[in-house]
Amino acid sequence: KAMRELEIAHGRSAMLGITAFAALEALTGHPIVENSIFFHPNAVLPLVGLAYLGFGFFYEVESNDQYLFQVKMSSEGEVRTERIKNWARRTAPKVQDSLGAVLGEAGKYGKIVSDTAADLKGKYDEITDDYTKSVM
């Protein structure tokens, strides 16, 4: 009996949802599949899901007499936050060393690219000037 009532409740929710879709299509004049992030592949929906999962990993929602709901960090969230901070402190020097080496190499290649671009621009200007002189 409980499953039957649950199925009826979900059926009613689905009917309200499709009615809202039809109303939205009537108001905007566009098909709902063009206006919704649920029907097109994109990064928004997975990011929202990950944010929701991450939020629940650190915070909890409570209700009390003063507020309808209150968001606060859970004790597990505090422990997880401390672990992440400690991990970041341990790995930061290694990352800084690696980053310094990468930026040094990137600087070398950036100079090579910049010099090559300046050389090509000079040659292009020279060719353009020669062509303009020969035409006129």
Short mmCIF file of N, CA, C and O in Angstrom, two decimals:
data_model
loop_
_atom_site.label_atom_id
_atom_site.label_comp_id
_atom_site.label_asym_id
_atom_site.label_seq_id
_atom_site.Cartn_x
_atom_site.Cartn_y
_atom_site.Cartn_z
N LYS A 1 0.83 -1.20 0.00
CA LYS A 1 0.00 0.00 0.00
C LYS A 1 0.87 1.27 0.00
O LYS A 1 0.55 2.23 -0.69
N ALA A 2 1.96 1.24 0.76
CA ALA A 2 2.84 2.41 0.83
C ALA A 2 3.46 2.68 -0.53
O ALA A 2 3.60 3.84 -0.95
N MET A 3 3.86 1.63 -1.24
CA MET A 3 4.45 1.80 -2.57
C MET A 3 3.43 2.37 -3.55
O MET A 3 3.79 3.18 -4.41
N ARG A 4 2.19 1.97 -3.42
CA ARG A 4 1.14 2.49 -4.29
C ARG A 4 0.95 3.98 -4.07
O ARG A 4 0.86 4.76 -5.03
N GLU A 5 0.91 4.39 -2.80
CA GLU A 5 0.77 5.81 -2.50
C GLU A 5 1.97 6.60 -2.97
O GLU A 5 1.85 7.72 -3.47
N LEU A 6 3.16 6.02 -2.82
CA LEU A 6 4.37 6.68 -3.30
C LEU A 6 4.35 6.83 -4.82
O LEU A 6 4.72 7.88 -5.35
N GLU A 7 3.91 5.80 -5.51
CA GLU A 7 3.81 5.87 -6.97
C GLU A 7 2.80 6.92 -7.40
O GLU A 7 3.05 7.68 -8.35
N ILE A 8 1.69 7.03 -6.71
CA ILE A 8 0.68 8.06 -7.03
C ILE A 8 1.27 9.45 -6.79
O ILE A 8 1.09 10.36 -7.61
N ALA A 9 1.99 9.62 -5.69
CA ALA A 9 2.60 10.92 -5.40
C ALA A 9 3.61 11.30 -6.47
O ALA A 9 3.64 12.45 -6.93
N HIS A 10 4.46 10.35 -6.89
CA HIS A 10 5.43 10.65 -7.93
C HIS A 10 4.75 10.92 -9.27
O HIS A 10 5.19 11.79 -10.04
N GLY A 11 3.68 10.22 -9.54
CA GLY A 11 2.92 10.48 -10.77
C GLY A 11 2.34 11.88 -10.78
O GLY A 11 2.36 12.57 -11.81
N ARG A 12 1.84 12.30 -9.64
CA ARG A 12 1.29 13.67 -9.54
C ARG A 12 2.39 14.71 -9.74
O ARG A 12 2.21 15.72 -10.41
N SER A 13 3.55 14.45 -9.14
CA SER A 13 4.68 15.38 -9.32
C SER A 13 5.10 15.45 -10.78
O SER A 13 5.39 16.54 -11.30
N ALA A 14 5.11 14.32 -11.45
CA ALA A 14 5.47 14.30 -12.87
C ALA A 14 4.45 15.07 -13.70
O ALA A 14 4.82 15.80 -14.62
N MET A 15 3.17 14.93 -13.37
CA MET A 15 2.14 15.66 -14.11
C MET A 15 2.28 17.17 -13.90
O MET A 15 2.13 17.95 -14.84
N LEU A 16 2.58 17.58 -12.67
CA LEU A 16 2.80 19.01 -12.42
C LEU A 16 4.03 19.51 -13.18
O LEU A 16 4.03 20.62 -13.72
N GLY A 17 5.07 18.68 -13.23
CA GLY A 17 6.28 19.08 -13.94
C GLY A 17 6.04 19.27 -15.42
O GLY A 17 6.47 20.26 -16.02
N ILE A 18 5.34 18.33 -16.06
CA ILE A 18 5.09 18.45 -17.49
C ILE A 18 4.13 19.60 -17.78
O ILE A 18 4.25 20.27 -18.81
N THR A 19 3.24 19.88 -16.84
CA THR A 19 2.35 21.04 -17.00
C THR A 19 3.16 22.33 -16.94
O THR A 19 2.91 23.27 -17.71
N ALA A 20 4.14 22.37 -16.04
CA ALA A 20 5.00 23.56 -15.96
C ALA A 20 5.82 23.71 -17.24
O ALA A 20 6.00 24.83 -17.73
N PHE A 21 6.31 22.59 -17.81
CA PHE A 21 7.03 22.65 -19.08
C PHE A 21 6.14 23.24 -20.17
O PHE A 21 6.56 24.11 -20.94
N ALA A 22 4.89 22.75 -20.25
CA ALA A 22 3.97 23.25 -21.27
C ALA A 22 3.67 24.73 -21.07
O ALA A 22 3.61 25.50 -22.04
N ALA A 23 3.50 25.15 -19.83
CA ALA A 23 3.24 26.56 -19.54
C ALA A 23 4.44 27.42 -19.93
O ALA A 23 4.28 28.50 -20.51
N LEU A 24 5.63 26.94 -19.65
CA LEU A 24 6.84 27.69 -20.00
C LEU A 24 6.99 27.81 -21.52
O LEU A 24 7.35 28.88 -22.03
N GLU A 25 6.69 26.73 -22.24
CA GLU A 25 6.73 26.80 -23.70
C GLU A 25 5.71 27.79 -24.23
O GLU A 25 5.97 28.53 -25.17
N ALA A 26 4.51 27.81 -23.63
CA ALA A 26 3.47 28.74 -24.07
C ALA A 26 3.87 30.19 -23.80
O ALA A 26 3.61 31.08 -24.61
N LEU A 27 4.52 30.44 -22.67
CA LEU A 27 4.92 31.81 -22.31
C LEU A 27 6.08 32.31 -23.16
O LEU A 27 6.10 33.46 -23.59
N THR A 28 7.07 31.46 -23.39
CA THR A 28 8.26 31.92 -24.10
C THR A 28 8.17 31.73 -25.61
O THR A 28 8.85 32.44 -26.35
N GLY A 29 7.36 30.80 -26.06
CA GLY A 29 7.26 30.53 -27.48
C GLY A 29 8.39 29.66 -28.01
O GLY A 29 8.52 29.47 -29.21
N HIS A 30 9.25 29.16 -27.13
CA HIS A 30 10.36 28.30 -27.51
C HIS A 30 10.17 26.93 -26.88
O HIS A 30 9.68 26.82 -25.77
N PRO A 31 10.62 25.89 -27.57
CA PRO A 31 10.54 24.56 -26.96
C PRO A 31 11.39 24.50 -25.68
O PRO A 31 12.45 25.13 -25.59
N ILE A 32 10.91 23.75 -24.71
CA ILE A 32 11.60 23.67 -23.43
C ILE A 32 12.99 23.08 -23.58
O ILE A 32 13.89 23.42 -22.82
N VAL A 33 13.19 22.22 -24.57
CA VAL A 33 14.51 21.61 -24.73
C VAL A 33 15.56 22.62 -25.17
O VAL A 33 16.75 22.37 -25.04
N GLU A 34 15.15 23.78 -25.68
CA GLU A 34 16.12 24.82 -26.04
C GLU A 34 16.46 25.70 -24.85
O GLU A 34 17.51 26.34 -24.83
N ASN A 35 15.59 25.76 -23.84
CA ASN A 35 15.78 26.68 -22.72
C ASN A 35 16.36 26.03 -21.47
O ASN A 35 16.63 26.71 -20.51
N SER A 36 16.49 24.74 -21.44
CA SER A 36 16.84 24.05 -20.20
C SER A 36 18.24 23.44 -20.29
O SER A 36 18.63 22.88 -21.31
N ILE A 37 18.97 23.53 -19.18
CA ILE A 37 20.30 22.94 -19.13
C ILE A 37 20.24 21.42 -19.03
O ILE A 37 21.25 20.75 -19.20
N PHE A 38 19.07 20.86 -18.76
CA PHE A 38 18.95 19.41 -18.62
C PHE A 38 18.98 18.68 -19.96
O PHE A 38 19.22 17.50 -20.01
N PHE A 39 18.69 19.38 -21.06
CA PHE A 39 18.54 18.72 -22.34
C PHE A 39 19.72 18.89 -23.28
O PHE A 39 19.74 18.31 -24.35
N HIS A 40 20.70 19.69 -22.94
CA HIS A 40 21.85 19.91 -23.81
C HIS A 40 23.12 19.57 -23.04
O HIS A 40 23.26 19.95 -21.89
N PRO A 41 24.06 18.90 -23.66
CA PRO A 41 25.31 18.60 -22.96
C PRO A 41 26.08 19.89 -22.68
O PRO A 41 26.32 20.69 -23.58
N ASN A 42 26.42 20.10 -21.43
CA ASN A 42 27.20 21.25 -21.03
C ASN A 42 27.84 20.97 -19.68
O ASN A 42 27.58 19.95 -19.07
N ALA A 43 28.65 21.88 -19.21
CA ALA A 43 29.37 21.67 -17.96
C ALA A 43 28.60 22.20 -16.75
O ALA A 43 29.00 21.95 -15.62
N VAL A 44 27.51 22.92 -16.95
CA VAL A 44 26.82 23.55 -15.83
C VAL A 44 26.19 22.51 -14.91
O VAL A 44 26.38 22.55 -13.69
N LEU A 45 25.46 21.58 -15.46
CA LEU A 45 24.75 20.62 -14.63
C LEU A 45 25.71 19.73 -13.82
O LEU A 45 25.51 19.57 -12.62
N PRO A 46 26.77 19.17 -14.42
CA PRO A 46 27.71 18.41 -13.59
C PRO A 46 28.38 19.26 -12.52
O PRO A 46 28.61 18.79 -11.41
N LEU A 47 28.69 20.52 -12.84
CA LEU A 47 29.31 21.38 -11.84
C LEU A 47 28.36 21.68 -10.69
O LEU A 47 28.77 21.72 -9.53
N VAL A 48 27.09 21.87 -10.99
CA VAL A 48 26.10 22.09 -9.94
C VAL A 48 25.99 20.84 -9.07
O VAL A 48 25.93 20.93 -7.84
N GLY A 49 25.99 19.67 -9.69
CA GLY A 49 25.95 18.42 -8.93
C GLY A 49 27.16 18.26 -8.03
O GLY A 49 27.04 17.87 -6.87
N LEU A 50 28.35 18.56 -8.56
CA LEU A 50 29.57 18.48 -7.75
C LEU A 50 29.56 19.49 -6.61
O LEU A 50 30.00 19.20 -5.50
N ALA A 51 29.04 20.70 -6.89
CA ALA A 51 28.96 21.71 -5.84
C ALA A 51 28.01 21.25 -4.73
O ALA A 51 28.29 21.42 -3.54
N TYR A 52 26.89 20.66 -5.13
CA TYR A 52 25.94 20.15 -4.14
C TYR A 52 26.57 19.04 -3.30
O TYR A 52 26.44 19.01 -2.08
N LEU A 53 27.28 18.13 -3.97
CA LEU A 53 27.95 17.05 -3.26
C LEU A 53 29.03 17.60 -2.34
O LEU A 53 29.15 17.17 -1.19
N GLY A 54 29.82 18.54 -2.82
CA GLY A 54 30.87 19.14 -2.00
C GLY A 54 30.31 19.91 -0.82
O GLY A 54 30.86 19.87 0.28
N PHE A 55 29.19 20.59 -1.03
CA PHE A 55 28.55 21.33 0.06
C PHE A 55 28.14 20.36 1.16
O PHE A 55 28.38 20.60 2.34
N GLY A 56 27.53 19.24 0.79
CA GLY A 56 27.11 18.26 1.77
C GLY A 56 28.28 17.57 2.45
O GLY A 56 28.13 17.01 3.53
N PHE A 57 29.44 17.61 1.82
CA PHE A 57 30.63 16.99 2.38
C PHE A 57 31.18 17.81 3.55
O PHE A 57 31.84 17.26 4.43
N PHE A 58 30.91 19.11 3.58
CA PHE A 58 31.45 19.98 4.61
C PHE A 58 30.41 20.62 5.52
O PHE A 58 30.69 20.93 6.66
N TYR A 59 29.20 20.84 5.01
CA TYR A 59 28.19 21.58 5.77
C TYR A 59 26.96 20.73 6.03
O TYR A 59 26.70 19.74 5.36
N GLU A 60 26.18 21.17 7.01
CA GLU A 60 24.89 20.54 7.28
C GLU A 60 23.85 21.64 7.49
O GLU A 60 24.18 22.76 7.90
N VAL A 61 22.63 21.31 7.17
CA VAL A 61 21.53 22.26 7.30
C VAL A 61 20.68 21.82 8.49
O VAL A 61 20.28 20.67 8.59
N GLU A 62 20.45 22.77 9.40
CA GLU A 62 19.65 22.49 10.58
C GLU A 62 18.49 23.48 10.65
O GLU A 62 18.56 24.58 10.12
N SER A 63 17.44 23.08 11.32
CA SER A 63 16.35 24.02 11.60
C SER A 63 16.28 24.21 13.11
O SER A 63 16.51 23.28 13.88
N ASN A 64 16.00 25.44 13.51
CA ASN A 64 15.87 25.72 14.95
C ASN A 64 14.71 26.68 15.16
O ASN A 64 14.00 27.04 14.22
N ASP A 65 14.52 27.13 16.41
CA ASP A 65 13.38 28.00 16.72
C ASP A 65 13.53 29.40 16.12
O ASP A 65 12.54 30.05 15.82
N GLN A 66 14.76 29.86 15.94
CA GLN A 66 14.97 31.22 15.47
C GLN A 66 14.91 31.32 13.95
O GLN A 66 14.38 32.28 13.42
N TYR A 67 15.45 30.34 13.24
CA TYR A 67 15.51 30.39 11.78
C TYR A 67 14.82 29.16 11.19
O TYR A 67 14.78 28.11 11.81
N LEU A 68 14.32 29.32 9.97
CA LEU A 68 13.72 28.19 9.27
C LEU A 68 14.78 27.13 9.01
O LEU A 68 14.55 25.94 9.22
N PHE A 69 15.93 27.56 8.54
CA PHE A 69 17.07 26.65 8.40
C PHE A 69 18.35 27.43 8.60
O PHE A 69 18.40 28.63 8.39
N GLN A 70 19.36 26.71 9.07
CA GLN A 70 20.64 27.33 9.35
C GLN A 70 21.73 26.42 8.79
O GLN A 70 21.72 25.22 9.03
N VAL A 71 22.65 27.02 8.07
CA VAL A 71 23.75 26.26 7.48
C VAL A 71 24.96 26.45 8.37
O VAL A 71 25.34 27.57 8.71
N LYS A 72 25.56 25.32 8.77
CA LYS A 72 26.78 25.40 9.57
C LYS A 72 27.70 24.26 9.20
O LYS A 72 27.26 23.22 8.70
N MET A 73 28.99 24.47 9.45
CA MET A 73 29.96 23.44 9.13
C MET A 73 29.83 22.30 10.13
O MET A 73 29.77 22.53 11.34
N SER A 74 29.82 21.09 9.62
CA SER A 74 29.72 19.93 10.49
C SER A 74 31.08 19.63 11.11
O SER A 74 32.12 20.13 10.65
N SER A 75 31.10 18.82 12.14
CA SER A 75 32.38 18.46 12.76
C SER A 75 33.25 17.69 11.78
O SER A 75 34.47 17.87 11.73
N GLU A 76 32.62 16.83 10.97
CA GLU A 76 33.38 16.12 9.94
C GLU A 76 33.93 17.10 8.91
O GLU A 76 35.04 16.94 8.41
N GLY A 77 33.16 18.13 8.60
CA GLY A 77 33.61 19.14 7.65
C GLY A 77 34.81 19.91 8.18
O GLY A 77 35.74 20.24 7.42
N GLU A 78 34.82 20.18 9.48
CA GLU A 78 35.96 20.88 10.08
C GLU A 78 37.21 20.02 9.99
O GLU A 78 38.30 20.51 9.66
N VAL A 79 37.07 18.71 10.26
CA VAL A 79 38.21 17.80 10.17
C VAL A 79 38.70 17.73 8.72
O VAL A 79 39.91 17.78 8.46
N ARG A 80 37.78 17.62 7.78
CA ARG A 80 38.16 17.55 6.37
C ARG A 80 38.86 18.83 5.93
O ARG A 80 39.84 18.79 5.17
N THR A 81 38.36 19.97 6.39
CA THR A 81 38.98 21.26 6.05
C THR A 81 40.40 21.33 6.58
O THR A 81 41.33 21.77 5.88
N GLU A 82 40.60 20.88 7.83
CA GLU A 82 41.95 20.88 8.40
C GLU A 82 42.88 19.95 7.62
O GLU A 82 44.04 20.28 7.38
N ARG A 83 42.38 18.79 7.21
CA ARG A 83 43.21 17.87 6.43
C ARG A 83 43.61 18.49 5.10
O ARG A 83 44.75 18.35 4.66
N ILE A 84 42.68 19.18 4.46
CA ILE A 84 43.00 19.83 3.18
C ILE A 84 44.03 20.93 3.39
O ILE A 84 44.98 21.07 2.60
N LYS A 85 43.89 21.72 4.47
CA LYS A 85 44.86 22.78 4.75
C LYS A 85 46.25 22.20 5.01
O LYS A 85 47.25 22.72 4.52
N ASN A 86 46.30 21.12 5.79
CA ASN A 86 47.60 20.49 6.07
C ASN A 86 48.22 19.93 4.80
O ASN A 86 49.43 20.05 4.60
N TRP A 87 47.42 19.31 3.95
CA TRP A 87 47.92 18.78 2.69
C TRP A 87 48.47 19.91 1.82
O TRP A 87 49.54 19.79 1.22
N ALA A 88 47.74 21.04 1.79
CA ALA A 88 48.18 22.19 0.98
C ALA A 88 49.50 22.75 1.52
O ALA A 88 50.39 23.11 0.74
N ARG A 89 49.65 22.80 2.85
CA ARG A 89 50.91 23.30 3.42
C ARG A 89 52.08 22.37 3.08
O ARG A 89 53.19 22.84 2.85
N ARG A 90 51.84 21.07 3.10
CA ARG A 90 52.91 20.11 2.80
C ARG A 90 53.31 20.15 1.34
O ARG A 90 54.48 20.02 1.00
N THR A 91 52.35 20.31 0.46
CA THR A 91 52.65 20.22 -0.98
C THR A 91 53.01 21.56 -1.60
O THR A 91 53.55 21.58 -2.71
N ALA A 92 52.75 22.66 -0.92
CA ALA A 92 53.01 23.99 -1.50
C ALA A 92 54.48 24.18 -1.88
O ALA A 92 54.77 24.67 -2.97
N PRO A 93 55.46 23.83 -1.03
CA PRO A 93 56.85 24.03 -1.44
C PRO A 93 57.22 23.23 -2.69
O PRO A 93 57.93 23.72 -3.56
N LYS A 94 56.74 21.99 -2.79
CA LYS A 94 57.02 21.17 -3.97
C LYS A 94 56.42 21.81 -5.22
O LYS A 94 57.05 21.85 -6.27
N VAL A 95 55.20 22.29 -5.08
CA VAL A 95 54.53 22.91 -6.21
C VAL A 95 55.24 24.20 -6.62
O VAL A 95 55.40 24.48 -7.80
N GLN A 96 55.69 24.97 -5.63
CA GLN A 96 56.40 26.21 -5.94
C GLN A 96 57.69 25.93 -6.69
O GLN A 96 58.03 26.64 -7.64
N ASP A 97 58.43 24.91 -6.28
CA ASP A 97 59.66 24.56 -6.99
C ASP A 97 59.36 24.16 -8.43
O ASP A 97 60.02 24.61 -9.37
N SER A 98 58.38 23.29 -8.59
CA SER A 98 58.00 22.84 -9.93
C SER A 98 57.49 24.00 -10.77
O SER A 98 57.82 24.13 -11.95
N LEU A 99 56.68 24.86 -10.15
CA LEU A 99 56.14 26.00 -10.86
C LEU A 99 57.24 26.96 -11.30
O LEU A 99 57.20 27.49 -12.41
N GLY A 100 58.24 27.14 -10.44
CA GLY A 100 59.36 28.00 -10.82
C GLY A 100 60.09 27.47 -12.04
O GLY A 100 60.45 28.23 -12.94
N ALA A 101 60.32 26.17 -12.07
CA ALA A 101 61.00 25.57 -13.22
C ALA A 101 60.15 25.70 -14.48
O ALA A 101 60.66 26.03 -15.56
N VAL A 102 58.85 25.45 -14.35
CA VAL A 102 57.95 25.54 -15.50
C VAL A 102 57.90 26.98 -16.02
O VAL A 102 57.96 27.22 -17.23
N LEU A 103 57.80 27.93 -15.11
CA LEU A 103 57.74 29.33 -15.54
C LEU A 103 59.06 29.77 -16.18
O LEU A 103 59.06 30.56 -17.12
N GLY A 104 60.18 29.26 -15.69
CA GLY A 104 61.47 29.57 -16.32
C GLY A 104 61.52 29.07 -17.76
O GLY A 104 61.95 29.80 -18.66
N GLU A 105 61.09 27.83 -17.97
CA GLU A 105 61.07 27.28 -19.33
C GLU A 105 60.07 28.04 -20.21
O GLU A 105 60.34 28.31 -21.37
N ALA A 106 58.91 28.36 -19.63
CA ALA A 106 57.90 29.10 -20.40
C ALA A 106 58.44 30.47 -20.80
O ALA A 106 58.17 30.95 -21.91
N GLY A 107 59.21 31.10 -19.92
CA GLY A 107 59.82 32.39 -20.26
C GLY A 107 60.79 32.28 -21.43
O GLY A 107 60.81 33.13 -22.32
N LYS A 108 61.58 31.20 -21.44
CA LYS A 108 62.52 30.98 -22.55
C LYS A 108 61.77 30.83 -23.87
O LYS A 108 62.10 31.46 -24.87
N TYR A 109 60.75 29.96 -23.85
CA TYR A 109 59.98 29.74 -25.07
C TYR A 109 59.19 30.98 -25.47
O TYR A 109 59.01 31.26 -26.65
N GLY A 110 58.73 31.73 -24.50
CA GLY A 110 58.03 32.98 -24.81
C GLY A 110 58.93 33.97 -25.51
O GLY A 110 58.52 34.65 -26.44
N LYS A 111 60.19 34.05 -25.06
CA LYS A 111 61.14 34.95 -25.71
C LYS A 111 61.42 34.50 -27.14
O LYS A 111 61.49 35.32 -28.06
N ILE A 112 61.56 33.19 -27.35
CA ILE A 112 61.80 32.66 -28.70
C ILE A 112 60.62 33.02 -29.61
O ILE A 112 60.80 33.49 -30.74
N VAL A 113 59.41 32.81 -29.12
CA VAL A 113 58.21 33.12 -29.91
C VAL A 113 58.13 34.61 -30.20
O VAL A 113 57.83 35.04 -31.31
N SER A 114 58.42 35.43 -29.19
CA SER A 114 58.36 36.88 -29.36
C SER A 114 59.39 37.35 -30.39
O SER A 114 59.08 38.18 -31.27
N ASP A 115 60.61 36.82 -30.30
CA ASP A 115 61.65 37.20 -31.26
C ASP A 115 61.28 36.76 -32.68
O ASP A 115 61.48 37.50 -33.64
N THR A 116 60.74 35.55 -32.79
CA THR A 116 60.34 35.05 -34.11
C THR A 116 59.22 35.91 -34.69
O THR A 116 59.24 36.24 -35.89
N ALA A 117 58.24 36.27 -33.86
CA ALA A 117 57.15 37.12 -34.34
C ALA A 117 57.65 38.49 -34.78
O ALA A 117 57.22 39.02 -35.81
N ALA A 118 58.58 39.07 -34.03
CA ALA A 118 59.15 40.37 -34.41
C ALA A 118 59.92 40.25 -35.72
O ALA A 118 59.83 41.13 -36.60
N ASP A 119 60.65 39.16 -35.89
CA ASP A 119 61.40 38.93 -37.13
C ASP A 119 60.45 38.78 -38.31
O ASP A 119 60.68 39.37 -39.38
N LEU A 120 59.38 38.00 -38.13
CA LEU A 120 58.40 37.83 -39.20
C LEU A 120 57.71 39.15 -39.54
O LEU A 120 57.46 39.44 -40.72
N LYS A 121 57.41 39.94 -38.52
CA LYS A 121 56.77 41.24 -38.78
C LYS A 121 57.70 42.14 -39.58
O LYS A 121 57.29 42.81 -40.53
N GLY A 122 58.99 42.14 -39.22
CA GLY A 122 59.96 42.94 -39.97
C GLY A 122 60.06 42.50 -41.42
O GLY A 122 60.07 43.32 -42.34
N LYS A 123 60.09 41.19 -41.65
CA LYS A 123 60.17 40.68 -43.03
C LYS A 123 58.90 41.01 -43.80
O LYS A 123 58.95 41.37 -44.98
N TYR A 124 57.73 40.89 -43.14
CA TYR A 124 56.46 41.22 -43.80
C TYR A 124 56.43 42.69 -44.18
O TYR A 124 56.03 43.04 -45.30
N ASP A 125 56.85 43.56 -43.26
CA ASP A 125 56.88 44.99 -43.56
C ASP A 125 57.83 45.28 -44.73
O ASP A 125 57.54 46.12 -45.60
N GLU A 126 58.97 44.61 -44.75
CA GLU A 126 59.94 44.80 -45.82
C GLU A 126 59.37 44.37 -47.18
O GLU A 126 59.48 45.09 -48.18
N ILE A 127 58.70 43.22 -47.20
CA ILE A 127 58.07 42.73 -48.43
C ILE A 127 56.97 43.67 -48.88
O ILE A 127 56.83 43.97 -50.07
N THR A 128 56.17 44.15 -47.93
CA THR A 128 55.08 45.08 -48.26
C THR A 128 55.64 46.37 -48.85
O THR A 128 55.11 46.90 -49.84
N ASP A 129 56.70 46.90 -48.25
CA ASP A 129 57.32 48.13 -48.76
C ASP A 129 57.88 47.91 -50.17
O ASP A 129 57.70 48.75 -51.05
N ASP A 130 58.56 46.78 -50.39
CA ASP A 130 59.11 46.48 -51.72
C ASP A 130 57.99 46.38 -52.76
O ASP A 130 58.12 46.88 -53.88
N TYR A 131 56.91 45.73 -52.39
CA TYR A 131 55.78 45.58 -53.32
C TYR A 131 55.17 46.94 -53.63
O TYR A 131 54.87 47.25 -54.79
N THR A 132 55.00 47.77 -52.59
CA THR A 132 54.41 49.10 -52.80
C THR A 132 55.31 49.93 -53.71
O THR A 132 54.82 50.63 -54.61
N LYS A 133 56.63 49.86 -53.56
CA LYS A 133 57.55 50.61 -54.39
C LYS A 133 57.52 50.12 -55.84
O LYS A 133 57.58 50.91 -56.78
N SER A 134 57.40 48.80 -56.01
CA SER A 134 57.42 48.27 -57.38
C SER A 134 56.12 48.57 -58.10
O SER A 134 56.11 48.71 -59.31
N VAL A 135 55.00 48.67 -57.40
CA VAL A 135 53.71 48.94 -58.02
C VAL A 135 53.61 50.41 -58.38
O VAL A 135 53.07 50.78 -59.41
N MET A 136 54.13 51.26 -57.56
CA MET A 136 53.98 52.70 -57.79
C MET A 136 55.09 53.22 -58.57
O MET A 136 55.66 53.40 -59.36
#
